[in-house]
């Protein structure tokens, strides 16, 4: 084989090795073994899909946390309304006693009216982002749809119903009989408020559980993406050293080949 053919082979070999060296340097610099589609088109597509899911699930968890905050606000207001209804019941029980005069009942009624006004104000002022959580005067409905997943499947959303129908809240403490009727009415309202408190608590727990489930999915997807995308530092460093040795060896061979060719030319010219 002629020296020129040998030199051509060595040139191609050196070019190939240098490309591998540059690739190793790029992977070590970026920490990624796939830096463009040419490295691994299928792996890059798979990683991109995983990244999309991870970002979607992170946003879903943000949505859920907002939902938990909404339920917390609703829960605090429900506790306040419940306490006010308890006080209203105490006044009704007090007024049901037949030993009070009309003027004394009027005082109890005035206090009861103030409590009722406070309950209505609490209900109407309980908002999140200008949304009345317990409904308003035109509609008692207060349904909020939360996106809790990264798809359009039915399991990726949940509807929270924080509506509270306590529009018919009034007491009459003008007589013992009227006061006893008020007790029954307040008991019914307390039952509705307590049911809503239980609903809020149960759904808060459900949302927290969904957050934990999404976090596990995110962790698993991140691990899988890391296997596909992240550089194996030890392996890539070993490849770099190996290829640098090959490059040095190839360069030495090229120099030696050129020297041989030079010596041959001298001999030919000498003859």
Short mmCIF file of C-alpha atoms in Angstrom, two decimals:
data_model
loop_
_atom_site.label_atom_id
_atom_site.label_comp_id
_atom_site.label_asym_id
_atom_site.label_seq_id
_atom_site.Cartn_x
_atom_site.Cartn_y
_atom_site.Cartn_z
CA UNK A 1 0.00 0.00 0.00
CA UNK A 2 1.38 3.41 -0.96
CA UNK A 3 2.22 6.03 1.59
CA UNK A 4 -0.45 8.33 0.09
CA UNK A 5 -3.15 5.71 0.64
CA UNK A 6 -1.97 5.20 4.19
CA UNK A 7 -2.06 8.96 4.79
CA UNK A 8 -5.62 9.17 3.44
CA UNK A 9 -6.76 6.38 5.75
CA UNK A 10 -5.09 8.05 8.72
CA UNK A 11 -6.68 11.41 7.84
CA UNK A 12 -10.16 9.87 7.79
CA UNK A 13 -9.48 8.05 11.04
CA UNK A 14 -8.25 11.25 12.72
CA UNK A 15 -11.27 13.20 11.49
CA UNK A 16 -13.62 10.55 12.90
CA UNK A 17 -11.80 10.47 16.25
CA UNK A 18 -11.84 14.29 16.49
CA UNK A 19 -15.60 14.28 15.95
CA UNK A 20 -15.95 11.83 18.82
CA UNK A 21 -13.74 14.03 20.99
CA UNK A 22 -15.85 17.10 20.20
CA UNK A 23 -19.02 15.13 20.92
CA UNK A 24 -17.66 14.01 24.31
CA UNK A 25 -16.62 17.57 25.16
CA UNK A 26 -20.09 18.84 24.25
CA UNK A 27 -21.79 16.17 26.38
CA UNK A 28 -19.54 16.89 29.35
CA UNK A 29 -20.08 20.66 28.98
CA UNK A 30 -23.89 20.49 28.72
CA UNK A 31 -24.46 17.45 30.94
CA UNK A 32 -26.67 16.05 28.17
CA UNK A 33 -25.91 13.09 25.95
CA UNK A 34 -28.61 14.20 23.47
CA UNK A 35 -27.99 17.79 22.38
CA UNK A 36 -29.76 17.68 19.02
CA UNK A 37 -31.92 15.35 16.97
CA UNK A 38 -28.84 14.00 15.21
CA UNK A 39 -27.61 12.44 18.46
CA UNK A 40 -30.78 10.36 18.98
CA UNK A 41 -33.98 11.48 17.25
CA UNK A 42 -36.20 8.91 18.96
CA UNK A 43 -34.69 9.61 22.38
CA UNK A 44 -35.11 13.36 21.94
CA UNK A 45 -38.78 12.95 20.92
CA UNK A 46 -39.43 10.71 23.92
CA UNK A 47 -37.70 13.16 26.26
CA UNK A 48 -39.66 16.09 24.86
CA UNK A 49 -42.91 14.25 25.51
CA UNK A 50 -41.85 13.47 29.07
CA UNK A 51 -40.86 17.08 29.66
CA UNK A 52 -44.28 18.21 28.44
CA UNK A 53 -45.96 15.88 30.93
CA UNK A 54 -43.71 17.02 33.77
CA UNK A 55 -44.50 20.69 33.12
CA UNK A 56 -48.21 19.93 32.79
CA UNK A 57 -48.28 18.03 36.08
CA UNK A 58 -46.37 20.82 37.84
CA UNK A 59 -48.99 23.30 36.64
CA UNK A 60 -51.77 20.93 37.70
CA UNK A 61 -50.30 20.83 41.21
CA UNK A 62 -50.25 24.63 41.21
CA UNK A 63 -53.94 24.55 40.25
CA UNK A 64 -54.67 22.10 43.04
CA UNK A 65 -52.86 24.23 45.61
CA UNK A 66 -55.06 27.14 44.53
CA UNK A 67 -58.08 24.90 45.06
CA UNK A 68 -56.85 23.98 48.54
CA UNK A 69 -56.49 27.69 49.33
CA UNK A 70 -60.06 28.28 48.12
CA UNK A 71 -61.36 25.53 50.37
CA UNK A 72 -59.37 26.95 53.28
CA UNK A 73 -61.00 30.35 52.80
CA UNK A 74 -64.43 28.72 52.54
CA UNK A 75 -63.73 26.62 55.64
CA UNK A 76 -62.77 29.64 57.75
CA UNK A 77 -65.94 31.48 56.74
CA UNK A 78 -68.09 28.40 57.38
CA UNK A 79 -66.64 28.10 60.87
CA UNK A 80 -67.47 31.77 61.49
CA UNK A 81 -71.02 31.31 60.18
CA UNK A 82 -71.42 28.17 62.29
CA UNK A 83 -70.34 30.03 65.42
CA UNK A 84 -72.80 32.82 64.66
CA UNK A 85 -75.62 30.31 64.17
CA UNK A 86 -74.76 28.73 67.50
CA UNK A 87 -75.05 32.14 69.17
CA UNK A 88 -78.35 32.67 67.35
CA UNK A 89 -79.59 29.35 68.69
CA UNK A 90 -78.61 30.34 72.23
CA UNK A 91 -80.65 33.54 71.91
CA UNK A 92 -83.62 31.57 70.57
CA UNK A 93 -83.42 29.09 73.44
CA UNK A 94 -83.18 32.00 75.86
CA UNK A 95 -86.17 33.74 74.30
CA UNK A 96 -88.19 30.50 74.41
CA UNK A 97 -88.26 30.89 78.17
CA UNK A 98 -91.64 32.35 79.14
CA UNK A 99 -90.24 34.63 81.86
CA UNK A 100 -89.13 37.48 79.54
CA UNK A 101 -91.06 40.72 79.01
CA UNK A 102 -91.74 42.23 75.59
CA UNK A 103 -89.00 44.84 76.08
CA UNK A 104 -86.50 42.14 77.02
CA UNK A 105 -87.47 40.12 73.98
CA UNK A 106 -86.94 43.21 71.83
CA UNK A 107 -83.37 43.44 73.12
CA UNK A 108 -82.78 39.76 72.28
CA UNK A 109 -84.34 40.29 68.84
CA UNK A 110 -82.06 43.26 68.14
CA UNK A 111 -78.99 41.19 69.00
CA UNK A 112 -80.27 38.33 66.85
CA UNK A 113 -80.80 40.70 63.90
CA UNK A 114 -77.20 41.92 64.19
CA UNK A 115 -75.94 38.34 64.15
CA UNK A 116 -78.06 37.56 61.08
CA UNK A 117 -76.64 40.60 59.30
CA UNK A 118 -73.11 39.45 60.16
CA UNK A 119 -73.85 35.98 58.75
CA UNK A 120 -75.14 37.47 55.49
CA UNK A 121 -72.12 39.76 55.19
CA UNK A 122 -69.75 36.85 55.81
CA UNK A 123 -71.48 34.77 53.15
CA UNK A 124 -71.44 37.56 50.56
CA UNK A 125 -67.87 38.69 51.25
CA UNK A 126 -66.28 35.24 51.07
CA UNK A 127 -64.51 35.47 47.72
CA UNK A 128 -61.52 34.24 45.79
CA UNK A 129 -60.42 36.26 42.78
CA UNK A 130 -63.80 38.06 42.85
CA UNK A 131 -65.67 34.73 42.77
CA UNK A 132 -68.26 34.46 45.52
CA UNK A 133 -67.58 31.05 47.01
CA UNK A 134 -71.04 30.58 48.51
CA UNK A 135 -73.01 31.91 45.55
CA UNK A 136 -74.79 35.27 45.34
CA UNK A 137 -78.25 36.73 45.45
CA UNK A 138 -79.03 35.68 41.87
CA UNK A 139 -77.66 32.15 42.11
CA UNK A 140 -76.78 29.97 45.06
CA UNK A 141 -74.64 27.79 42.80
CA UNK A 142 -70.87 28.08 43.29
CA UNK A 143 -69.19 25.29 41.34
CA UNK A 144 -65.48 25.55 40.57
CA UNK A 145 -63.80 23.18 38.09
CA UNK A 146 -60.15 22.46 38.89
CA UNK A 147 -57.74 21.02 36.32
CA UNK A 148 -55.82 18.47 38.41
CA UNK A 149 -54.04 16.52 35.65
CA UNK A 150 -52.18 17.11 32.39
CA UNK A 151 -54.82 15.78 29.98
CA UNK A 152 -58.45 16.32 28.98
CA UNK A 153 -59.61 13.03 30.49
CA UNK A 154 -62.44 13.20 33.02
CA UNK A 155 -60.06 12.07 35.76
CA UNK A 156 -57.93 15.16 35.11
CA UNK A 157 -60.52 17.57 36.54
CA UNK A 158 -62.62 17.84 39.67
CA UNK A 159 -65.61 20.04 40.50
CA UNK A 160 -65.81 21.75 43.87
CA UNK A 161 -69.26 22.83 45.01
CA UNK A 162 -68.94 25.42 47.78
CA UNK A 163 -72.46 26.80 47.42
CA UNK A 164 -74.35 27.56 50.62
CA UNK A 165 -78.09 28.28 50.61
CA UNK A 166 -78.83 30.23 53.78
CA UNK A 167 -80.88 33.01 52.20
CA UNK A 168 -83.90 32.22 54.40
CA UNK A 169 -82.22 33.10 57.66
CA UNK A 170 -84.47 34.87 60.12
CA UNK A 171 -85.66 34.39 63.68
CA UNK A 172 -88.70 35.62 65.56
CA UNK A 173 -88.15 36.02 69.27
CA UNK A 174 -91.37 37.93 69.98
CA UNK A 175 -92.89 35.00 71.92
CA UNK A 176 -91.96 31.69 73.44
CA UNK A 177 -93.70 29.76 70.67
CA UNK A 178 -92.06 31.81 67.89
CA UNK A 179 -88.67 31.36 69.54
CA UNK A 180 -89.12 27.58 69.63
CA UNK A 181 -89.91 27.59 65.91
CA UNK A 182 -86.75 29.63 65.37
CA UNK A 183 -84.75 26.95 67.17
CA UNK A 184 -85.85 24.36 64.60
CA UNK A 185 -85.00 26.69 61.72
CA UNK A 186 -81.53 27.40 63.10
CA UNK A 187 -80.90 23.68 63.68
CA UNK A 188 -81.61 23.06 60.00
CA UNK A 189 -79.21 25.82 58.98
CA UNK A 190 -76.54 24.49 61.33
CA UNK A 191 -76.94 21.05 59.76
CA UNK A 192 -76.36 22.49 56.30
CA UNK A 193 -73.30 24.47 57.43
CA UNK A 194 -71.82 21.45 59.22
CA UNK A 195 -72.37 19.30 56.13
CA UNK A 196 -70.53 21.89 54.04
CA UNK A 197 -67.68 22.04 56.57
CA UNK A 198 -67.32 18.25 56.30
CA UNK A 199 -67.42 18.51 52.48
CA UNK A 200 -64.68 21.15 52.47
CA UNK A 201 -62.47 19.10 54.80
CA UNK A 202 -62.93 15.88 52.81
CA UNK A 203 -62.14 17.57 49.48
CA UNK A 204 -59.08 19.30 50.94
CA UNK A 205 -57.75 15.86 51.87
CA UNK A 206 -58.57 14.53 48.40
CA UNK A 207 -56.72 17.40 46.72
CA UNK A 208 -53.66 16.92 48.94
CA UNK A 209 -53.66 13.23 48.02
CA UNK A 210 -53.79 14.12 44.31
CA UNK A 211 -50.83 16.48 44.75
CA UNK A 212 -48.81 13.61 46.26
CA UNK A 213 -49.84 11.31 43.40
CA UNK A 214 -48.80 13.90 40.81
CA UNK A 215 -45.47 14.41 42.57
CA UNK A 216 -44.76 10.67 42.32
CA UNK A 217 -45.57 10.79 38.59
CA UNK A 218 -43.28 13.80 38.16
CA UNK A 219 -40.46 12.05 40.00
CA UNK A 220 -40.81 8.89 37.89
CA UNK A 221 -40.95 10.86 34.65
CA UNK A 222 -37.93 12.94 35.68
CA UNK A 223 -35.94 9.78 36.44
CA UNK A 224 -36.88 8.25 33.08
CA UNK A 225 -36.00 11.47 31.26
CA UNK A 226 -32.66 11.63 33.08
CA UNK A 227 -31.76 8.12 31.90
CA UNK A 228 -32.44 9.17 28.31
CA UNK A 229 -30.92 12.65 28.35
CA UNK A 230 -28.27 12.99 31.05
CA UNK A 231 -24.60 12.35 30.37
CA UNK A 232 -22.92 9.45 32.14
CA UNK A 233 -19.93 11.51 33.30
CA UNK A 234 -17.66 8.55 34.10
CA UNK A 235 -18.40 6.80 30.81
CA UNK A 236 -18.08 9.97 28.72
CA UNK A 237 -14.81 10.93 30.43
CA UNK A 238 -13.45 7.47 29.66
CA UNK A 239 -14.53 7.84 26.01
CA UNK A 240 -12.84 11.24 25.83
CA UNK A 241 -9.53 9.93 27.18
CA UNK A 242 -9.69 6.89 24.88
CA UNK A 243 -10.32 9.02 21.79
CA UNK A 244 -7.63 11.55 22.73
CA UNK A 245 -5.13 8.68 22.93
CA UNK A 246 -6.29 7.45 19.51
CA UNK A 247 -5.96 10.97 18.11
CA UNK A 248 -2.43 11.30 19.44
CA UNK A 249 -1.49 7.87 18.11
CA UNK A 250 -2.99 8.60 14.69
CA UNK A 251 -1.20 11.94 14.50
CA UNK A 252 2.10 10.21 15.34
CA UNK A 253 1.49 7.63 12.61
CA UNK A 254 0.79 10.39 10.10
CA UNK A 255 4.05 12.13 11.03
CA UNK A 256 5.92 8.83 10.73
CA UNK A 257 4.30 8.10 7.39
CA UNK A 258 5.26 11.53 6.08
CA UNK A 259 8.85 10.99 7.26
CA UNK A 260 8.98 7.63 5.50
CA UNK A 261 7.70 9.22 2.32
CA UNK A 262 10.36 11.92 2.60
CA UNK A 263 13.11 9.36 3.09
CA UNK A 264 11.86 7.39 0.09
CA UNK A 265 11.90 10.50 -2.08
CA UNK A 266 15.49 11.22 -1.01
CA UNK A 267 16.54 7.72 -2.00
CA UNK A 268 14.77 8.01 -5.39
CA UNK A 269 16.30 11.40 -6.10
CA UNK A 270 19.72 10.08 -5.07
CA UNK A 271 19.53 7.40 -7.68
#
